Coordinates of C-alpha atoms and ligand atoms in Angstrom, one line a residue:
M1 CA 109.6 92.8 83.0
H2 CA 112.6 94.7 84.3
S3 CA 114.5 94.9 87.5
P4 CA 115.4 98.6 87.6
T5 CA 119.0 97.9 88.3
T6 CA 119.4 96.3 84.9
L7 CA 118.4 99.6 83.1
S8 CA 121.3 101.5 81.6
A9 CA 120.0 104.8 83.1
W10 CA 120.1 103.2 86.5
Q11 CA 123.7 102.3 86.0
A12 CA 124.5 105.8 84.7
L13 CA 122.8 107.3 87.7
T14 CA 124.8 105.1 90.1
Q15 CA 128.0 106.5 88.6
H16 CA 126.6 110.0 88.4
Q17 CA 125.8 109.9 92.1
K18 CA 129.4 109.2 92.9
D19 CA 130.6 112.0 90.6
M20 CA 128.2 114.4 92.2
S21 CA 128.8 113.5 95.8
A22 CA 131.0 116.5 96.5
T23 CA 128.7 119.0 94.8
D24 CA 126.4 121.0 97.0
M25 CA 123.2 122.7 95.9
A26 CA 124.2 126.2 96.9
S27 CA 127.1 126.0 94.5
L28 CA 124.7 124.8 91.7
F29 CA 122.7 128.0 92.2
K30 CA 125.9 130.1 92.1
D31 CA 127.0 128.4 88.9
D32 CA 123.8 128.7 87.0
A33 CA 121.9 132.0 86.7
T34 CA 118.8 130.4 85.2
R35 CA 118.6 127.4 87.5
T36 CA 115.3 128.4 89.1
Q37 CA 113.5 129.0 85.8
D38 CA 114.9 125.8 84.4
F39 CA 113.9 123.7 87.4
T40 CA 110.3 125.0 87.5
A41 CA 107.3 123.4 85.9
S42 CA 103.6 124.1 86.1
A43 CA 100.3 122.3 85.6
A44 CA 96.7 122.4 86.7
G45 CA 97.1 125.4 88.9
W46 CA 100.3 124.3 90.6
T47 CA 103.8 125.4 90.1
L48 CA 106.6 123.1 91.2
D49 CA 110.0 124.6 92.0
Y50 CA 112.4 121.7 92.2
S51 CA 115.6 123.7 92.0
K52 CA 116.5 122.9 95.6
N53 CA 117.5 119.4 94.8
R54 CA 120.8 117.7 94.5
A55 CA 120.5 117.6 90.8
T56 CA 122.0 119.2 87.8
K57 CA 120.4 119.3 84.3
H58 CA 122.4 116.1 83.6
T59 CA 120.9 114.4 86.7
L60 CA 117.4 115.3 85.4
T61 CA 118.2 114.0 81.9
L62 CA 119.4 110.7 83.4
L63 CA 116.3 110.5 85.7
I64 CA 114.0 111.1 82.7
D65 CA 115.9 108.5 80.8
L66 CA 115.2 106.1 83.7
V67 CA 111.5 106.8 83.8
K68 CA 111.4 106.2 80.0
E69 CA 113.4 103.1 80.0
A70 CA 111.2 101.7 82.8
G71 CA 108.3 102.0 80.4
I72 CA 106.3 104.9 81.7
E73 CA 104.9 105.8 78.3
D74 CA 103.3 102.4 77.9
A75 CA 102.3 102.3 81.5
I76 CA 100.4 105.6 81.2
K77 CA 98.7 104.4 78.0
G78 CA 97.8 101.2 79.7
M79 CA 96.2 103.0 82.7
F80 CA 94.2 105.5 80.7
S81 CA 93.0 102.8 78.2
G82 CA 91.7 100.5 80.9
A83 CA 94.3 97.7 80.5
H84 CA 94.6 95.3 83.4
I85 CA 97.7 96.9 84.9
N86 CA 96.8 95.5 88.3
N87 CA 98.1 92.2 87.2
T88 CA 97.7 90.2 90.5
E89 CA 94.0 91.0 90.7
D90 CA 93.6 91.1 86.9
R91 CA 91.9 94.5 87.0
S92 CA 92.0 97.8 85.2
V93 CA 93.0 100.9 87.3
L94 CA 90.7 103.6 86.4
H95 CA 90.4 106.3 89.0
V96 CA 91.2 108.7 86.1
A97 CA 87.9 107.7 84.5
L98 CA 86.1 108.9 87.6
R99 CA 87.1 112.5 86.7
A100 CA 86.9 112.3 82.9
S101 CA 83.2 111.7 82.4
H102 CA 82.5 115.4 81.5
A103 CA 85.3 115.5 79.0
Q104 CA 85.1 112.1 77.2
D105 CA 82.1 110.1 76.0
T106 CA 83.4 106.6 75.9
L107 CA 85.9 104.4 77.7
M108 CA 85.2 100.8 77.0
V109 CA 86.5 98.4 79.6
D110 CA 85.8 94.7 79.2
G111 CA 82.9 95.5 76.9
V112 CA 81.3 98.2 79.2
N113 CA 81.4 102.0 78.7
V114 CA 82.6 102.8 82.2
L115 CA 82.0 106.5 81.7
E116 CA 78.3 106.0 81.3
E117 CA 78.3 104.2 84.8
V118 CA 80.3 107.1 86.2
R119 CA 77.9 109.7 84.8
A120 CA 74.9 107.8 86.1
T121 CA 76.4 107.6 89.5
L122 CA 77.3 111.3 89.6
K123 CA 73.7 112.1 88.6
K124 CA 72.4 109.9 91.4
M125 CA 74.8 111.6 93.9
D126 CA 73.6 115.0 92.6
A127 CA 70.0 114.1 93.3
F128 CA 70.8 112.7 96.7
V129 CA 72.8 115.7 97.8
A130 CA 70.1 118.1 96.4
Q131 CA 67.4 116.2 98.5
L132 CA 69.5 116.6 101.6
H133 CA 70.3 120.2 101.1
S134 CA 66.8 121.2 100.1
G135 CA 65.4 119.5 103.2
E136 CA 63.3 117.3 101.0
W137 CA 64.9 114.2 102.6
K138 CA 63.1 113.6 105.8
G139 CA 64.0 111.3 108.7
H140 CA 61.5 108.9 110.1
T141 CA 59.8 111.5 112.3
G142 CA 59.5 114.0 109.4
K143 CA 62.5 116.2 110.5
T144 CA 65.1 117.3 108.0
I145 CA 68.6 115.9 108.2
T146 CA 71.2 118.1 109.9
D147 CA 74.1 115.6 110.3
V148 CA 75.6 113.0 108.1
V149 CA 78.0 110.4 109.5
S150 CA 80.3 108.7 107.1
I151 CA 81.4 105.3 108.4
G152 CA 84.3 103.6 106.5
I153 CA 87.9 102.9 106.8
G154 CA 91.2 103.1 104.8
G155 CA 90.5 104.4 101.3
S156 CA 86.8 104.5 102.1
Y157 CA 87.5 107.1 104.8
L158 CA 90.7 109.0 104.7
G159 CA 90.5 110.6 101.3
P160 CA 87.0 111.9 101.7
K161 CA 87.8 113.1 105.3
V162 CA 91.0 114.9 104.2
V163 CA 89.3 116.5 101.2
A164 CA 86.3 117.6 103.1
E165 CA 88.6 119.2 105.7
A166 CA 90.8 120.8 103.0
L167 CA 87.6 122.4 101.5
T168 CA 86.3 123.8 104.8
P169 CA 85.9 127.3 103.3
Y170 CA 83.5 125.8 100.7
K171 CA 81.2 124.0 103.2
K172 CA 77.5 124.5 102.7
D173 CA 75.4 125.6 105.6
G174 CA 72.7 123.3 107.1
I175 CA 74.4 119.9 107.2
K176 CA 77.4 118.8 109.2
V177 CA 79.5 115.9 108.0
H178 CA 81.2 113.6 110.5
F179 CA 83.6 110.7 109.9
V180 CA 83.9 107.5 112.0
A181 CA 86.6 104.8 111.1
N182 CA 88.2 103.2 114.1
I183 CA 86.8 100.0 115.7
D184 CA 87.8 101.5 119.0
G185 CA 84.3 102.2 120.5
S186 CA 85.5 105.6 121.6
D187 CA 85.3 106.9 118.0
I188 CA 81.7 106.3 117.3
T189 CA 80.6 106.9 120.9
G190 CA 82.1 110.3 120.8
K191 CA 80.3 111.1 117.6
L192 CA 76.9 109.7 118.6
K193 CA 76.9 111.8 121.7
Q194 CA 76.7 114.9 119.6
L195 CA 73.8 113.6 117.4
D196 CA 70.1 113.5 117.2
P197 CA 68.9 110.1 115.8
E198 CA 65.9 111.8 114.2
T199 CA 68.0 114.2 112.1
T200 CA 71.1 112.0 111.4
L201 CA 71.9 110.1 108.2
F202 CA 74.6 107.4 108.1
V203 CA 76.5 106.7 104.9
I204 CA 78.2 103.4 105.1
S205 CA 81.2 103.4 102.8
S206 CA 82.7 100.0 102.1
K207 CA 83.6 98.7 98.7
T208 CA 83.3 95.1 99.9
F209 CA 80.7 95.7 102.7
G210 CA 82.9 93.1 104.5
T211 CA 85.3 95.2 106.4
L212 CA 85.3 94.4 110.1
E213 CA 85.7 97.9 111.4
T214 CA 83.1 99.4 109.1
L215 CA 80.5 96.7 109.7
S216 CA 81.0 96.9 113.5
N217 CA 80.5 100.7 113.5
A218 CA 77.6 100.4 111.1
N219 CA 75.9 97.9 113.4
A220 CA 76.6 100.1 116.4
A221 CA 75.0 103.1 114.5
R222 CA 71.9 101.0 113.7
D223 CA 71.6 99.7 117.2
W224 CA 71.8 103.3 118.5
F225 CA 69.2 104.4 115.9
L226 CA 66.9 101.5 116.9
S227 CA 67.3 102.1 120.6
H228 CA 66.4 105.8 120.2
G229 CA 63.0 105.5 118.6
G230 CA 63.9 104.2 115.2
S231 CA 62.4 101.0 113.7
A232 CA 63.7 98.4 111.3
A233 CA 61.3 99.7 108.6
S234 CA 62.8 103.2 108.9
V235 CA 66.4 102.2 108.8
S236 CA 66.4 103.1 105.1
K237 CA 65.5 106.7 105.9
H238 CA 68.7 107.0 107.9
F239 CA 71.2 104.8 106.2
A240 CA 72.7 104.9 102.7
A241 CA 75.6 102.9 101.4
V242 CA 78.5 103.1 98.9
S243 CA 79.4 99.6 98.0
S244 CA 79.9 97.1 95.2
N245 CA 78.2 94.5 97.4
V246 CA 74.6 95.6 97.0
K247 CA 73.3 92.3 98.4
K248 CA 74.9 92.8 101.8
A249 CA 74.0 96.5 102.0
V250 CA 70.3 95.5 101.4
E251 CA 70.5 92.8 104.0
F252 CA 71.7 95.5 106.4
G253 CA 68.5 97.4 105.8
M254 CA 69.4 99.9 103.1
A255 CA 66.9 100.6 100.3
E256 CA 68.4 99.6 97.0
E257 CA 67.9 103.0 95.5
N258 CA 70.1 104.4 98.3
I259 CA 73.1 102.2 97.5
F260 CA 75.8 103.9 95.4
P261 CA 78.0 101.7 93.2
M262 CA 81.7 101.0 93.4
W263 CA 83.7 99.2 90.8
D264 CA 86.5 96.7 90.7
W265 CA 88.5 99.1 88.6
V266 CA 88.8 101.6 91.4
G267 CA 91.2 100.8 94.3
G268 CA 90.2 101.9 97.8
R269 CA 93.0 104.5 98.2
Y270 CA 92.1 105.9 94.8
S271 CA 88.3 106.0 95.4
L272 CA 87.5 109.4 96.8
W273 CA 86.5 110.6 93.3
S274 CA 83.8 107.9 93.1
A275 CA 80.6 107.8 95.2
I276 CA 83.0 107.1 98.1
G277 CA 83.4 110.9 97.9
L278 CA 79.7 111.4 98.7
P279 CA 80.4 112.8 102.2
V280 CA 82.6 115.5 100.4
A281 CA 79.8 116.3 98.0
I282 CA 77.3 116.5 100.9
A283 CA 79.7 118.8 102.8
V284 CA 80.6 121.2 100.0
G285 CA 77.8 120.7 97.4
M286 CA 77.9 118.9 94.1
D287 CA 79.1 122.1 92.3
N288 CA 82.3 122.0 94.3
F289 CA 82.6 118.2 93.9
Y290 CA 82.5 118.6 90.1
E291 CA 85.3 121.2 90.4
L292 CA 87.4 118.8 92.5
L293 CA 87.0 116.2 89.8
D294 CA 87.8 118.7 87.1
G295 CA 91.0 119.8 88.8
A296 CA 92.1 116.2 89.1
H297 CA 91.2 115.7 85.4
Q298 CA 93.4 118.6 84.4
M299 CA 96.3 117.0 86.3
D300 CA 95.5 113.6 84.6
E301 CA 95.6 115.3 81.2
H302 CA 98.9 116.9 82.1
F303 CA 100.3 113.5 83.2
R304 CA 99.0 111.8 80.0
T305 CA 100.2 114.4 77.5
A306 CA 103.0 116.5 78.8
P307 CA 106.6 115.7 77.8
L308 CA 108.3 113.7 80.5
A309 CA 110.8 116.4 81.3
E310 CA 108.0 118.9 82.0
N311 CA 105.7 116.4 83.6
L312 CA 105.1 117.1 87.3
P313 CA 104.3 113.6 88.5
V314 CA 107.2 112.3 86.5
I315 CA 109.7 114.9 87.8
M316 CA 108.6 114.4 91.4
G317 CA 108.5 110.6 91.1
A318 CA 112.0 110.5 89.5
L319 CA 113.5 112.8 92.1
G320 CA 112.0 110.6 94.9
V321 CA 113.7 107.6 93.3
W322 CA 117.0 109.5 93.1
Y323 CA 116.9 110.0 96.9
I324 CA 115.5 106.6 97.9
N325 CA 117.7 104.5 95.7
F326 CA 120.8 106.6 95.2
H327 CA 121.0 108.5 98.5
N328 CA 119.5 105.9 100.8
A329 CA 116.7 108.2 101.9
Q330 CA 114.2 106.1 104.0
T331 CA 111.5 108.6 104.3
H332 CA 109.8 111.5 102.5
A333 CA 108.1 114.4 104.3
L334 CA 105.1 116.4 103.1
I335 CA 104.6 119.7 104.9
P336 CA 101.5 121.7 103.9
Y337 CA 101.6 125.3 104.9
D338 CA 97.8 125.5 104.9
H339 CA 95.8 124.7 108.0
Y340 CA 93.0 123.0 106.1
L341 CA 95.4 120.7 104.3
R342 CA 97.0 119.6 107.6
A343 CA 95.7 116.0 107.3
M344 CA 96.9 115.6 103.7
P345 CA 100.1 113.8 104.7
A346 CA 98.1 111.0 106.2
H347 CA 96.1 110.5 103.0
I348 CA 99.3 110.5 100.9
Q349 CA 100.9 108.2 103.4
Q350 CA 98.0 105.7 102.8
L351 CA 98.0 106.2 99.1
D352 CA 101.7 105.8 98.7
M353 CA 102.6 103.2 101.4
E354 CA 99.7 100.9 100.5
S355 CA 100.6 101.2 96.8
N356 CA 104.4 101.0 96.8
G357 CA 105.1 99.1 100.0
K358 CA 106.0 96.0 97.9
A359 CA 108.9 93.6 97.6
N360 CA 108.1 91.8 94.4
L361 CA 108.4 92.8 90.8
L362 CA 105.3 92.4 88.6
N363 CA 106.4 88.9 87.6
G364 CA 106.7 87.8 91.2
D365 CA 110.5 87.9 91.4
G366 CA 111.9 89.7 94.6
V367 CA 113.0 93.3 94.2
E368 CA 116.7 94.1 94.4
T369 CA 116.2 97.7 95.4
D370 CA 114.4 99.7 98.0
T371 CA 110.8 100.6 97.0
G372 CA 108.2 102.9 98.7
P373 CA 109.6 105.2 101.4
I374 CA 107.9 106.0 104.7
I375 CA 105.7 109.0 104.0
W376 CA 105.1 111.3 106.8
G377 CA 104.6 115.0 107.7
G378 CA 102.2 117.5 109.1
A379 CA 101.2 121.2 109.0
G380 CA 103.7 124.0 108.9
T381 CA 104.5 125.9 111.0
N382 CA 103.6 123.5 113.8
G383 CA 106.2 120.9 112.7
Q384 CA 108.9 123.5 112.9
H385 CA 108.6 123.4 116.7
A386 CA 108.7 119.6 116.7
Y387 CA 110.4 117.3 114.0
H388 CA 112.1 120.0 111.9
Q389 CA 115.1 119.7 114.2
L390 CA 115.8 116.2 112.7
L391 CA 115.3 117.6 109.2
H392 CA 118.0 120.2 109.7
Q393 CA 120.5 118.4 111.9
G394 CA 119.6 114.7 112.1
T395 CA 121.7 112.0 110.6
R396 CA 119.0 111.0 108.0
L397 CA 118.4 112.6 104.7
V398 CA 114.7 113.5 104.4
P399 CA 113.6 115.0 101.2
V400 CA 110.6 117.4 101.8
D401 CA 107.7 118.7 99.8
F402 CA 106.6 122.1 100.9
I403 CA 103.1 122.9 99.8
A404 CA 101.6 126.4 100.1
P405 CA 98.9 128.6 98.7
L406 CA 99.8 132.2 97.8
A407 CA 96.6 133.6 99.3
S408 CA 94.7 132.6 102.5
H409 CA 91.0 132.0 102.9
N410 CA 91.4 133.8 106.2
P411 CA 93.6 136.8 105.9
I412 CA 94.3 138.3 109.3
K413 CA 96.9 141.1 109.4
D414 CA 100.3 139.6 108.4
H415 CA 99.5 136.0 109.3
H416 CA 99.7 134.7 105.8
A417 CA 102.9 136.5 105.0
Q418 CA 104.4 135.1 108.2
L419 CA 103.2 131.6 107.3
F420 CA 104.6 131.9 103.8
A421 CA 107.9 133.3 105.0
N422 CA 108.3 130.3 107.3
C423 CA 107.6 127.9 104.4
L424 CA 110.3 129.6 102.3
S425 CA 112.8 130.0 105.2
Q426 CA 112.6 126.2 106.0
S427 CA 113.5 125.2 102.5
Q428 CA 116.2 127.8 102.4
A429 CA 117.6 126.7 105.7
L430 CA 117.6 123.1 104.6
M431 CA 119.6 124.0 101.6
V432 CA 122.1 126.6 102.9
G433 CA 122.6 125.4 106.5
K434 CA 125.1 127.3 108.7
T435 CA 128.8 127.0 108.3
L436 CA 131.4 126.7 111.1
E437 CA 132.5 130.3 110.5
Q438 CA 129.0 131.6 110.6
A439 CA 128.2 129.8 113.8
Q440 CA 131.5 131.1 115.4
Q441 CA 130.8 134.7 114.3
E442 CA 127.2 134.5 115.6
L443 CA 128.5 133.5 119.0
R444 CA 131.2 136.1 118.9
D445 CA 128.6 138.8 118.1
A446 CA 126.6 137.6 121.0
G447 CA 129.5 138.2 123.3
A448 CA 130.5 134.6 123.9
T449 CA 134.0 133.8 125.2
D450 CA 136.5 131.8 123.2
E451 CA 135.9 128.8 125.5
Q452 CA 132.1 129.1 125.0
I453 CA 132.6 129.4 121.3
A454 CA 134.7 126.3 121.1
K455 CA 132.1 124.4 123.2
I456 CA 128.9 125.4 121.4
T457 CA 130.0 125.9 117.8
P458 CA 129.8 122.2 116.7
H459 CA 126.2 122.1 117.9
K460 CA 125.2 125.2 115.9
V461 CA 126.7 124.0 112.6
I462 CA 124.0 122.9 110.1
K463 CA 125.4 121.0 107.1
G464 CA 122.6 122.1 104.7
N465 CA 122.4 120.6 101.2
R466 CA 119.1 119.0 102.2
P467 CA 116.7 118.7 99.3
S468 CA 113.1 120.0 99.0
N469 CA 110.4 120.7 96.4
T470 CA 108.1 123.7 96.8
L471 CA 104.6 123.4 95.3
L472 CA 102.7 126.7 95.1
T473 CA 99.1 127.5 94.0
N474 CA 97.2 130.7 94.1
K475 CA 94.5 129.5 96.5
M476 CA 93.3 126.2 97.8
T477 CA 90.1 125.6 95.8
P478 CA 88.3 122.4 95.0
A479 CA 90.1 122.4 91.6
T480 CA 93.6 122.9 93.0
V481 CA 93.0 120.4 95.8
G482 CA 91.8 117.8 93.3
A483 CA 94.9 118.5 91.1
L484 CA 97.3 118.2 94.1
I485 CA 96.0 114.8 95.1
A486 CA 96.0 113.6 91.5
L487 CA 99.6 114.7 91.3
Y488 CA 100.6 112.5 94.2
E489 CA 98.5 109.6 92.8
H490 CA 100.5 109.7 89.6
R491 CA 103.8 110.3 91.3
T492 CA 103.2 107.1 93.2
F493 CA 102.5 105.3 89.9
V494 CA 105.6 106.7 88.3
Q495 CA 107.7 105.4 91.1
G496 CA 106.0 102.0 91.1
T497 CA 106.7 101.8 87.3
I498 CA 110.4 102.6 87.8
W499 CA 110.6 99.9 90.4
G500 CA 108.6 97.4 88.3
I501 CA 106.1 96.7 91.0
N502 CA 102.3 96.6 91.1
S503 CA 101.1 99.8 92.8
F504 CA 97.5 98.7 92.9
D505 CA 97.2 95.6 95.0
Q506 CA 97.5 95.3 98.8
W507 CA 98.0 91.6 99.7
G508 CA 100.1 92.6 102.7
V509 CA 97.2 93.8 104.7
E510 CA 95.4 90.5 104.5
L511 CA 97.5 88.5 107.0
G512 CA 96.8 90.9 109.8
K513 CA 93.0 90.7 109.1
V514 CA 93.0 86.9 109.1
L515 CA 95.1 86.7 112.3
G516 CA 92.9 89.4 113.9
T517 CA 89.8 87.2 113.4
D518 CA 91.6 84.2 114.9
I519 CA 92.8 86.1 117.9
F520 CA 89.4 87.7 118.4
N521 CA 87.8 84.2 118.6
R522 CA 90.4 83.2 121.2
L523 CA 89.7 86.3 123.3
V524 CA 86.0 85.5 123.5
S525 CA 86.2 81.7 124.0
D526 CA 88.1 79.1 126.0
S527 CA 90.2 78.0 123.2
D528 CA 93.5 76.1 123.6
N529 CA 96.2 78.6 122.8
S530 CA 99.1 76.4 123.5
A531 CA 100.1 76.2 119.8
L532 CA 100.6 80.0 119.7
D533 CA 103.9 81.7 120.5
A534 CA 104.4 82.5 124.2
S535 CA 104.1 86.2 123.8
T536 CA 100.7 86.1 122.1
Q537 CA 99.4 83.5 124.6
A538 CA 100.4 85.8 127.5
L539 CA 98.9 88.9 125.9
I540 CA 95.6 87.0 125.3
E541 CA 95.6 85.9 129.0
A542 CA 96.1 89.5 130.1
F543 CA 93.1 90.6 128.2
K544 CA 90.9 87.7 129.4
K545 CA 91.9 88.3 133.0
A546 CA 91.0 92.0 132.8
Q547 CA 87.5 91.1 131.5
A548 CA 86.8 88.5 134.3
Ligands
F6P1 O1 86.1 99.7 101.3 P1 86.3 98.5 102.1 O2 86.1 97.3 101.3 O3 85.6 98.5 103.4 O4 87.9 98.5 102.4 C1 88.5 99.4 103.2 C2 90.0 99.4 103.0 O5 90.6 98.2 103.3 C3 91.7 97.9 102.5 O6 91.2 96.9 101.6 C4 92.9 97.3 103.1 O7 93.0 97.6 104.5 C5 91.9 99.2 101.7 O8 92.6 99.0 100.5 C6 90.5 99.7 101.6 O9 90.5 101.0 101.2

């Protein structure tokens, strides 16, 4: 087990960062005619231009040395072979198996061929989706299903929601898919208002079938169904589940044949490729779901086999570490220039922050370096009129990933060219900035007086030299969306490997859950709260007073 700071490449990078501190990116372009070609790599339908980074070829060599020294090659082998790389839960990490079942026959994990289980589940999903789309599946009054409501939270919600939205142009007619996650009653109330209980099917997605929010919303959905003409005996016609806890799902009222399995070797935030993706398959059809899996599989194969220096997840992961640990970047922004991909930053935020928000090495020792950054972002061009000001002139360094398709699903006049121009101009502006002389000249050209020029110029200077990656694909399709998400999954793993942490557990979320239950009990009872801190006591009292 390593602390990354002890690796010789880490030490070389520390020195290299000092040596490079006066070099700006614009000069790197001037000095190197082939920089763009040399700093471009492609895989699985995506091309990554990483030339707009504070990096020379030597930087990249050192970063790749770091990834290698940190043990990425063994880590990749460990993941793909089903080794228990999630060491604190003693589990394999095999979301890659979920998208490999068409390409590989066998993957034995703890004596079981997991690919057979994956294939059987896909077959079951296929049959279920076909029954819904053909109208063969009937509700309790004999009507066909028109709406499917997916109830889940965290990894059992966000990935499928984001992918279903990203694949809007591929949606099949006939069935609308809705998502409910929040325990805030406003979420499910808003959805139920639009629905007819006779034609609605709920899919309860919960690996554990023990998550408070999901169970509360599932119970609310069942109450609504029962109070609108449904009966206990017909619950199974309107409720299905995705869970590894079959017993609890059956107790809820689900028919066993309508429960889709989940496995220990799939983490929540990596689970959209499993039956947790059922709402996606219902929305876009199984054919498109298979394409999504295949796109992700192509990225997996690239990650598994490509040389490290040409490996997209490795390059992006290493560059991220370069900024987090050697330039003190606290955050990383994702800006898709694609309306349908607008929620993707939220999924990658969950994926990365739940994975790499860790402060201990695999052996339990405390880390000595920063680990996962704050991931954030939103759709371009909207963000340009909001937070981009901070990207260009704020005091913090924020590396950005710009993500864009070359062709639109909805070409209207020059909209797509305008959208794409904005994407390129943002990365260009971040890099080149605006000099003092340019700012002065601009004001002079606009007829400003010397006094005005002196006053305004400092506010117009933009330092530039701010890094970004640009990821391009021909079109957002199920395959390219699958590959893109897999790319970020592996990037997260690469960074976790460099830091020597476990990217696949999430112990930190447990405390809040336990305390939440305790406080809930206090809110609904006359408990003695005097042992609690004064702030929590007062807030509990405020709630109780409002209910009285
Ligand atoms: O699928 P479940 O068991 O309902 O869990 C939902 C989510 O809760 C978490 O365990 C933590 O909040 C996530 O990792 C998971 O995706």
